[in-house]
Coordinates of C-alpha atoms and ligand atoms in Angstrom, one line a residue:
X558 CA 88.0 143.1 67.4
X559 CA 86.8 146.5 68.8
X560 CA 87.5 147.1 72.4
X561 CA 85.1 146.0 75.1
X562 CA 84.3 148.3 78.0
X563 CA 82.6 146.9 81.0
X564 CA 81.1 149.8 82.9
X565 CA 80.6 150.1 86.7
X566 CA 81.7 146.7 88.1
X567 CA 83.2 145.8 91.5
X568 CA 86.1 143.3 91.1
X569 CA 85.6 140.6 93.8
X570 CA 82.7 142.7 95.2
X571 CA 85.2 145.1 96.7
X572 CA 85.5 148.9 96.5
X573 CA 83.6 151.4 94.4
X574 CA 82.5 150.5 90.8
X575 CA 85.2 150.8 88.1
X576 CA 85.3 150.4 84.4
X577 CA 87.3 147.6 82.7
X578 CA 88.7 148.1 79.3
X579 CA 89.4 144.9 77.3
X580 CA 91.5 145.0 74.2
X581 CA 92.4 141.9 72.0
X582 CA 91.1 139.6 74.7
X583 CA 93.2 141.1 77.4
X584 CA 92.4 143.4 80.3
X585 CA 94.0 146.7 79.2
X586 CA 92.8 149.1 81.9
X587 CA 90.9 149.2 85.2
X588 CA 89.5 152.5 86.5
X589 CA 87.8 155.2 84.6
X590 CA 87.8 154.4 80.9
X591 CA 87.1 157.2 78.3
X592 CA 87.6 154.9 75.3
X593 CA 84.7 153.9 73.2
X594 CA 83.7 150.5 71.9
X595 CA 81.3 147.7 72.6
X596 CA 79.8 148.4 76.0
X597 CA 78.5 146.2 78.8
X598 CA 76.5 148.0 81.6
X599 CA 77.8 146.4 84.8
X600 CA 75.3 148.3 87.0
X601 CA 77.4 147.6 90.1
X602 CA 77.7 143.9 89.5
X603 CA 80.4 141.8 91.2
X604 CA 83.2 141.0 88.7
X605 CA 84.7 137.6 89.1
X606 CA 87.2 135.5 87.0
X607 CA 85.2 133.2 84.6
X608 CA 84.1 130.0 86.2
X609 CA 85.7 126.7 85.4
X610 CA 83.8 123.4 85.7
X611 CA 85.9 120.3 86.1
X612 CA 82.9 118.0 85.8
X613 CA 80.3 118.4 83.0
X614 CA 78.4 115.8 81.0
X615 CA 77.8 117.2 77.5
X616 CA 76.4 113.9 76.0
X617 CA 77.9 114.4 72.6
X618 CA 78.6 112.0 70.9
X619 CA 75.8 109.5 71.5
X620 CA 73.0 111.2 73.4
X621 CA 72.5 114.4 71.4
X622 CA 68.7 114.0 72.3
X623 CA 69.6 115.1 75.8
X624 CA 72.5 117.6 75.3
X625 CA 74.9 118.6 72.6
X626 CA 78.2 120.4 72.8
X627 CA 76.4 123.5 71.5
X628 CA 73.5 123.4 74.0
X629 CA 75.8 122.5 76.9
X630 CA 78.2 125.3 75.9
X631 CA 75.2 127.7 75.9
X632 CA 74.2 126.5 79.4
X633 CA 77.8 127.0 80.6
X634 CA 78.0 130.5 79.3
X635 CA 74.7 131.4 80.8
X636 CA 75.9 130.0 84.1
X637 CA 79.0 132.2 84.1
X638 CA 81.5 129.5 82.9
X639 CA 84.4 130.2 80.6
X640 CA 85.8 126.6 80.6
X641 CA 84.3 123.2 81.2
X642 CA 85.6 119.7 81.2
X643 CA 83.4 117.3 79.2
X644 CA 83.3 113.9 80.9
X645 CA 84.3 110.8 78.9
X646 CA 81.2 108.7 79.4
X647 CA 79.8 109.4 75.9
X648 CA 78.9 106.9 73.2
X649 CA 81.5 106.1 71.8
X650 CA 83.5 106.6 75.0
X651 CA 86.2 109.3 74.9
X652 CA 89.0 106.7 75.4
X653 CA 91.0 107.6 72.3
X654 CA 92.5 110.6 70.5
X655 CA 89.8 110.6 67.7
X656 CA 86.9 111.1 70.1
X657 CA 88.6 113.7 72.3
X658 CA 89.8 115.7 69.3
X659 CA 86.2 115.7 67.9
X660 CA 84.9 117.0 71.2
X661 CA 87.5 119.7 71.4
X662 CA 86.9 120.7 67.8
X663 CA 83.1 121.0 68.2
X664 CA 83.8 123.1 71.4
X665 CA 86.0 125.5 69.4
X666 CA 83.4 125.7 66.6
X667 CA 80.6 126.6 69.0
X668 CA 83.0 129.0 70.7
X669 CA 80.9 129.9 73.8
X670 CA 83.2 128.3 76.4
X671 CA 86.5 126.4 76.3
X672 CA 85.5 122.8 76.1
X673 CA 88.2 120.5 77.4
X674 CA 87.6 116.8 76.8
X675 CA 88.2 114.4 79.7
X676 CA 89.8 111.2 78.6
X677 CA 88.7 107.8 79.9
X678 CA 91.2 106.0 82.2
X679 CA 90.2 102.5 80.9
X680 CA 89.1 101.3 77.6
X681 CA 85.3 101.6 77.2
X682 CA 85.1 102.6 80.9
X683 CA 85.2 98.9 81.5
X684 CA 87.8 99.0 84.3
X685 CA 89.9 96.2 82.7
X686 CA 92.6 97.8 80.6
X687 CA 94.2 101.2 80.6
X688 CA 93.2 103.4 77.7
X689 CA 96.0 105.1 75.7
X690 CA 96.6 107.9 78.1
X691 CA 99.8 109.0 76.4
X692 CA 98.1 109.6 73.0
X693 CA 95.2 111.4 74.5
X694 CA 97.6 113.6 76.6
X695 CA 99.4 114.4 73.3
X696 CA 96.1 115.5 71.9
X697 CA 95.8 117.9 74.8
X698 CA 93.9 116.0 77.5
X699 CA 94.8 117.1 81.0
X700 CA 92.2 115.3 83.1
X701 CA 91.4 111.6 82.9
X702 CA 88.3 109.9 84.5
X703 CA 86.1 106.9 84.1
X704 CA 83.3 109.0 85.8
X705 CA 80.1 107.1 86.0
X706 CA 82.3 104.2 87.0
X707 CA 84.9 103.8 89.6
X708 CA 88.4 102.6 88.7
X709 CA 88.0 100.0 91.4
X710 CA 90.9 97.6 90.6
X711 CA 93.7 98.9 92.9
X712 CA 96.5 97.8 90.6
X713 CA 94.9 99.5 87.6
X714 CA 94.4 102.6 89.6
X715 CA 98.0 102.5 90.7
X716 CA 99.2 102.2 87.1
X717 CA 96.9 105.0 86.0
X718 CA 98.4 107.2 88.7
X719 CA 101.9 106.3 87.6
X720 CA 101.2 107.2 84.0
X721 CA 99.5 110.4 85.1
X722 CA 102.5 111.5 87.0
X723 CA 104.8 110.8 84.0
X724 CA 102.4 112.7 81.7
X725 CA 101.8 115.5 84.2
X726 CA 98.0 115.1 84.0
X727 CA 95.5 114.3 86.7
X728 CA 93.2 111.3 87.4
X729 CA 89.7 112.2 88.6
X730 CA 88.1 109.4 90.5
X731 CA 84.4 108.6 90.8
X732 CA 84.8 107.0 94.3
X733 CA 82.4 104.1 94.6
X734 CA 83.4 100.7 95.7
X735 CA 81.1 98.7 93.4
X736 CA 80.8 95.6 95.6
X737 CA 79.2 97.9 98.3
X738 CA 76.7 99.5 96.0
X739 CA 75.2 96.6 94.1
X740 CA 71.6 97.6 93.5
X741 CA 72.0 100.8 95.5
X742 CA 69.3 103.4 95.1
X743 CA 69.7 105.9 97.9
X744 CA 72.0 107.0 100.7
X745 CA 72.1 104.1 103.2
X746 CA 70.4 105.4 106.3
X747 CA 67.0 106.0 108.0
X748 CA 65.4 107.6 105.0
X749 CA 66.3 104.7 102.6
X750 CA 65.0 102.1 105.1
X751 CA 61.7 104.0 105.5
X752 CA 61.2 104.3 101.8
X753 CA 62.3 100.7 101.1
X754 CA 65.2 101.8 98.9
X755 CA 68.5 99.8 98.8
X756 CA 71.3 101.7 100.5
X757 CA 74.5 103.2 99.1
X758 CA 76.7 103.3 102.2
X759 CA 79.0 106.3 102.9
X760 CA 81.9 103.8 103.3
X761 CA 81.7 102.8 99.6
X762 CA 82.9 106.3 98.8
X763 CA 85.2 106.8 101.8
X764 CA 87.0 103.5 101.4
X765 CA 88.0 104.3 97.8
X766 CA 89.1 107.9 98.6
X767 CA 91.3 106.5 101.4
X768 CA 92.8 103.8 99.2
X769 CA 93.4 106.3 96.4
X770 CA 95.0 108.8 98.7
X771 CA 97.4 106.1 99.9
X772 CA 98.2 105.1 96.3
X773 CA 98.7 108.7 95.2
X774 CA 101.1 109.3 98.1
X775 CA 103.0 106.1 97.4
X776 CA 103.4 106.9 93.7
X777 CA 103.9 110.6 94.2
X778 CA 101.1 111.4 91.8
X779 CA 98.3 113.9 91.9
X780 CA 94.7 112.7 92.5
X781 CA 91.4 114.5 92.1
X782 CA 88.3 113.2 93.9
X783 CA 84.9 113.8 92.0
X784 CA 81.7 114.8 93.7
X785 CA 82.6 114.3 97.4
X786 CA 79.3 113.6 99.2
X787 CA 80.0 112.5 102.8
X788 CA 81.5 114.1 106.0
X789 CA 83.7 111.0 106.3
X790 CA 85.3 111.7 102.9
X791 CA 86.0 115.3 104.1
X792 CA 87.8 113.7 107.1
X793 CA 89.8 111.4 104.9
X794 CA 90.8 114.3 102.7
X795 CA 91.9 116.5 105.6
X796 CA 94.0 113.6 106.9
X797 CA 95.6 112.9 103.5
X798 CA 96.4 116.6 102.9
X799 CA 97.9 116.9 106.3
X800 CA 100.3 114.1 105.5
X801 CA 101.3 115.7 102.2
X802 CA 99.2 113.8 99.7
X803 CA 98.7 115.8 96.4
X804 CA 95.0 115.3 96.4
X805 CA 92.3 117.8 95.3
X806 CA 88.5 117.4 95.6
X807 CA 85.3 118.9 94.3
X808 CA 81.8 119.1 95.7
X809 CA 78.6 119.6 93.7
X810 CA 76.1 122.4 94.4
X811 CA 73.4 119.7 95.0
X812 CA 75.4 118.0 97.6
X813 CA 75.9 121.4 99.4
X814 CA 72.2 122.1 99.5
X815 CA 70.0 119.0 99.2
X816 CA 69.5 116.0 101.5
X817 CA 67.8 112.6 101.3
X818 CA 64.8 114.1 102.9
X819 CA 63.8 115.0 99.3
X820 CA 63.4 111.4 98.4
X821 CA 60.0 111.1 100.2
X822 CA 58.1 111.9 97.0
X823 CA 60.0 109.2 95.0
X824 CA 60.5 111.8 92.3
X825 CA 63.6 110.6 90.3
X826 CA 64.7 114.2 89.7
X827 CA 66.4 113.7 93.1
X828 CA 68.2 110.5 92.0
X829 CA 71.9 111.1 91.6
X830 CA 75.2 109.4 92.0
X831 CA 76.6 109.6 94.7
X832 CA 73.2 110.0 96.3
X833 CA 71.9 113.0 98.3
X834 CA 73.1 112.4 101.9
X835 CA 72.1 113.8 105.3
X836 CA 72.0 117.3 106.7
X837 CA 75.1 116.5 108.8
X838 CA 76.9 115.7 105.5
X839 CA 75.8 119.0 103.8
X840 CA 77.0 120.9 106.9
X841 CA 80.4 119.1 106.8
X842 CA 80.8 119.6 103.1
X843 CA 80.1 123.4 103.4
X844 CA 82.7 123.7 106.1
X845 CA 85.3 121.6 104.2
X846 CA 84.8 123.8 101.1
X847 CA 85.2 127.0 103.2
X848 CA 88.4 125.5 104.9
X849 CA 89.9 124.4 101.6
X850 CA 89.8 120.7 102.5
X851 CA 87.5 120.5 99.5
X852 CA 89.1 122.6 96.8
X853 CA 86.3 123.6 94.5
X854 CA 82.8 123.3 93.2
X855 CA 82.0 121.2 90.1
X856 CA 78.5 120.9 88.7
X857 CA 78.4 117.2 87.6
X858 CA 75.8 118.7 85.1
X859 CA 74.1 115.5 84.0
X860 CA 71.3 116.0 81.5
X861 CA 68.8 113.2 81.0
X862 CA 65.9 112.6 78.6
X863 CA 62.3 112.8 80.0
X864 CA 61.8 109.0 79.5
X865 CA 64.9 108.4 81.7
X866 CA 63.6 110.5 84.5
X867 CA 59.8 110.4 84.3
X868 CA 59.6 106.7 85.4
X869 CA 59.7 104.7 88.5
X870 CA 62.6 105.4 90.9
X871 CA 64.6 102.2 90.3
X872 CA 64.5 102.6 86.5
X873 CA 65.5 106.2 86.4
X874 CA 69.0 107.3 85.5
X875 CA 71.0 109.2 88.1
X876 CA 72.1 112.8 87.5
X877 CA 70.9 116.4 87.7
X878 CA 71.4 119.6 85.7
X879 CA 73.8 122.0 87.3
X880 CA 75.4 124.6 85.0
X881 CA 72.8 127.3 85.2
X882 CA 72.1 127.1 88.9
X883 CA 75.6 126.5 90.3
X884 CA 76.4 130.1 91.2
X885 CA 73.1 130.7 92.9
X886 CA 73.4 127.5 95.0
X887 CA 76.9 128.5 96.1
X888 CA 75.7 132.0 97.1
X889 CA 72.8 130.4 99.0
X890 CA 74.9 127.8 100.9
X891 CA 78.3 129.5 101.2
X892 CA 78.0 133.3 100.8
X893 CA 74.6 134.0 102.5
X894 CA 75.7 131.8 105.4
X895 CA 78.9 133.8 105.8
X896 CA 81.2 130.9 105.0
X897 CA 82.7 132.5 101.8
X898 CA 83.1 136.0 100.6
X899 CA 83.4 136.9 96.8
X900 CA 87.2 136.2 96.9
X901 CA 86.2 132.8 98.2
X902 CA 83.7 132.3 95.4
X903 CA 86.4 133.2 92.9
X904 CA 88.7 130.6 94.5
X905 CA 86.2 127.7 94.5
X906 CA 84.5 128.4 91.2
X907 CA 87.5 129.5 89.1
X908 CA 91.0 129.7 90.6
X909 CA 91.3 126.3 92.1
X910 CA 89.6 124.3 89.3
X911 CA 91.8 126.1 86.8
X912 CA 94.9 125.3 88.8
X913 CA 93.9 121.6 89.3
X914 CA 93.5 121.1 85.5
X915 CA 96.6 123.3 84.8
X916 CA 94.8 125.9 82.6
X917 CA 97.2 128.8 82.2
X918 CA 94.6 131.4 81.0
X919 CA 91.7 130.7 83.3
X920 CA 91.2 131.5 87.0
X921 CA 93.6 134.4 86.7
X922 CA 93.5 137.6 88.8
X923 CA 91.5 140.5 87.6
X924 CA 94.4 142.7 86.6
X925 CA 95.8 144.6 83.7
X926 CA 97.6 142.3 81.3
X927 CA 95.5 139.2 82.3
X928 CA 93.2 137.4 79.9
X929 CA 89.6 138.7 79.9
X930 CA 87.8 135.6 81.1
X931 CA 85.2 137.2 83.3
X932 CA 81.8 136.7 84.9
X933 CA 79.5 139.5 86.1
X934 CA 77.2 138.6 89.0
X935 CA 74.2 140.6 90.3
X936 CA 74.4 139.7 94.0
X937 CA 71.0 141.2 94.8
X938 CA 68.9 139.4 92.2
X939 CA 66.4 136.8 93.1
X940 CA 64.9 134.4 90.5
X941 CA 62.7 131.3 90.3
X942 CA 64.2 128.2 88.6
X943 CA 62.3 126.9 85.6
X944 CA 64.0 124.0 83.9
X945 CA 62.0 124.5 80.8
X946 CA 63.7 127.9 80.3
X947 CA 67.2 126.5 80.4
X948 CA 69.4 126.1 77.4
X949 CA 69.2 122.6 76.0
X950 CA 66.6 119.9 75.8
X951 CA 66.8 118.4 79.3
X952 CA 65.0 119.9 82.2
X953 CA 66.0 117.6 85.1
X954 CA 66.8 120.3 87.7
X955 CA 66.1 119.4 91.3
X956 CA 65.8 123.1 92.0
X957 CA 62.6 123.5 90.0
X958 CA 60.4 126.2 91.4
X959 CA 62.9 127.3 94.0
X960 CA 63.6 131.0 94.5
X961 CA 67.4 131.5 94.5
X962 CA 69.7 134.4 95.1
X963 CA 72.2 136.0 92.7
X964 CA 72.3 135.9 88.9
X965 CA 75.0 135.8 86.2
X966 CA 74.4 139.0 84.2
X967 CA 77.2 138.5 81.7
X968 CA 80.0 136.2 80.8
X969 CA 83.1 137.3 78.8
X970 CA 85.4 134.8 77.1
X971 CA 88.7 136.4 75.9
X972 CA 87.0 139.7 75.5
X973 CA 83.9 138.4 73.7
X974 CA 80.5 138.5 75.4
X975 CA 79.2 134.9 75.4
X976 CA 76.1 135.6 77.6
X977 CA 74.3 138.7 78.6
X978 CA 71.1 139.2 80.5
X979 CA 70.2 135.5 80.3
X980 CA 70.7 135.4 76.5
X981 CA 73.4 134.2 74.1
X982 CA 74.3 137.2 71.9
X983 CA 73.6 136.6 68.2
Ligands
NCD658 N1 76.2 111.9 88.6 C1 75.3 111.1 88.1 O1 74.4 110.7 88.7 N2 75.3 110.7 86.8 C2 76.4 110.9 85.8 C3 77.6 110.0 86.1 C4 78.4 110.3 87.3 O2 78.8 111.5 87.5 O3 78.8 109.4 88.0 C5 75.9 110.8 84.4 O4 76.7 110.6 83.5 O5 74.6 110.9 84.3
ZN659 ZN1 80.5 110.3 89.0
ZN660 ZN1 79.6 112.9 86.5

């Protein structure tokens, strides 16, 4: 592999532009580089460690009509990601070594982003019997989740945490007490009442997060909370962390920006689980992310077919695209509001998620000798979201038509350019 020279970038948005020399996938020099090789024109871009998404739905196997590992990997690279965790709610479910090994192999073949399969906690995501966590862990699985469903049986959750501790992996919980969300269609509050939509109460999330924090503390295991959506959950997390619970949490870009005010049009593009909440919640989530109560941003990228979104509200599937808009939404809600600087963006988009999943070669400092997993961001760019222009078949972005700040100009995976100027290099 010939060396790669990234010209004129500002690591973490600090100082004067420098060149970065990458040799054999590793950062070999930072400063003025005379060497020749493949060149990337940084044009003063902010240089960050490659983003890591702990929560992506790639839909393969089973729903390749909505996303494949190839199309999802392209979306990830274009969004600045160098590693993604592919959720287990595929068909067949990733609840055994055969399926997780298939997902990992396809990810390697595509080669645009490190695809880490998430293993299911329970067989078939049915919440009745633990899946073979040990065999999947041996196959390389580091994160287990029944995402889409909550592991609601407290005894089963306790057992999963006990196994995860022994295996040194992490359980990621979709926190939703199912008895409280039967038939739920929208955040339980004024807006849902006005629109005649059945409510999804904040307590259905908060009760499970509180319970799981208690269980994790008791067992001495690590717990990760998926897509935190309420201010009450942030309070529970702050309390649990203060008493020494090993709990981490993620928030999605859409829960940082959007509220249930958007539901007035009944457009199912705004339907997601957990539901869009109130402005007070988005405010609290932003503050919790800035303070480290919420550790990181995860997209919950959830592609859906047109027929599953272009229908009446109650029949539509929940979920939104996220990979190609995440950075811009984080800049809009966290950087442009003064809540995070670029070091903070590196922390919530790369360093913390890599640490939570235990990835040794991602989320690393931009220093000589470190793996060249990098993202270049143009902080001054503005662009208009067009779902039809995204990689992949699905176009269910709630940000359609919005003008957003900042753009990923290039992504580098172990010294190889995986995205450049909005394109996947041939
Ligand atoms: N977030 C969603 O609304 N949907 C996800 C499942 C999930 O993350 O719970 C999906 O798989 O479509
Ligand atoms: Zn979920
Ligand atoms: Zn999800």
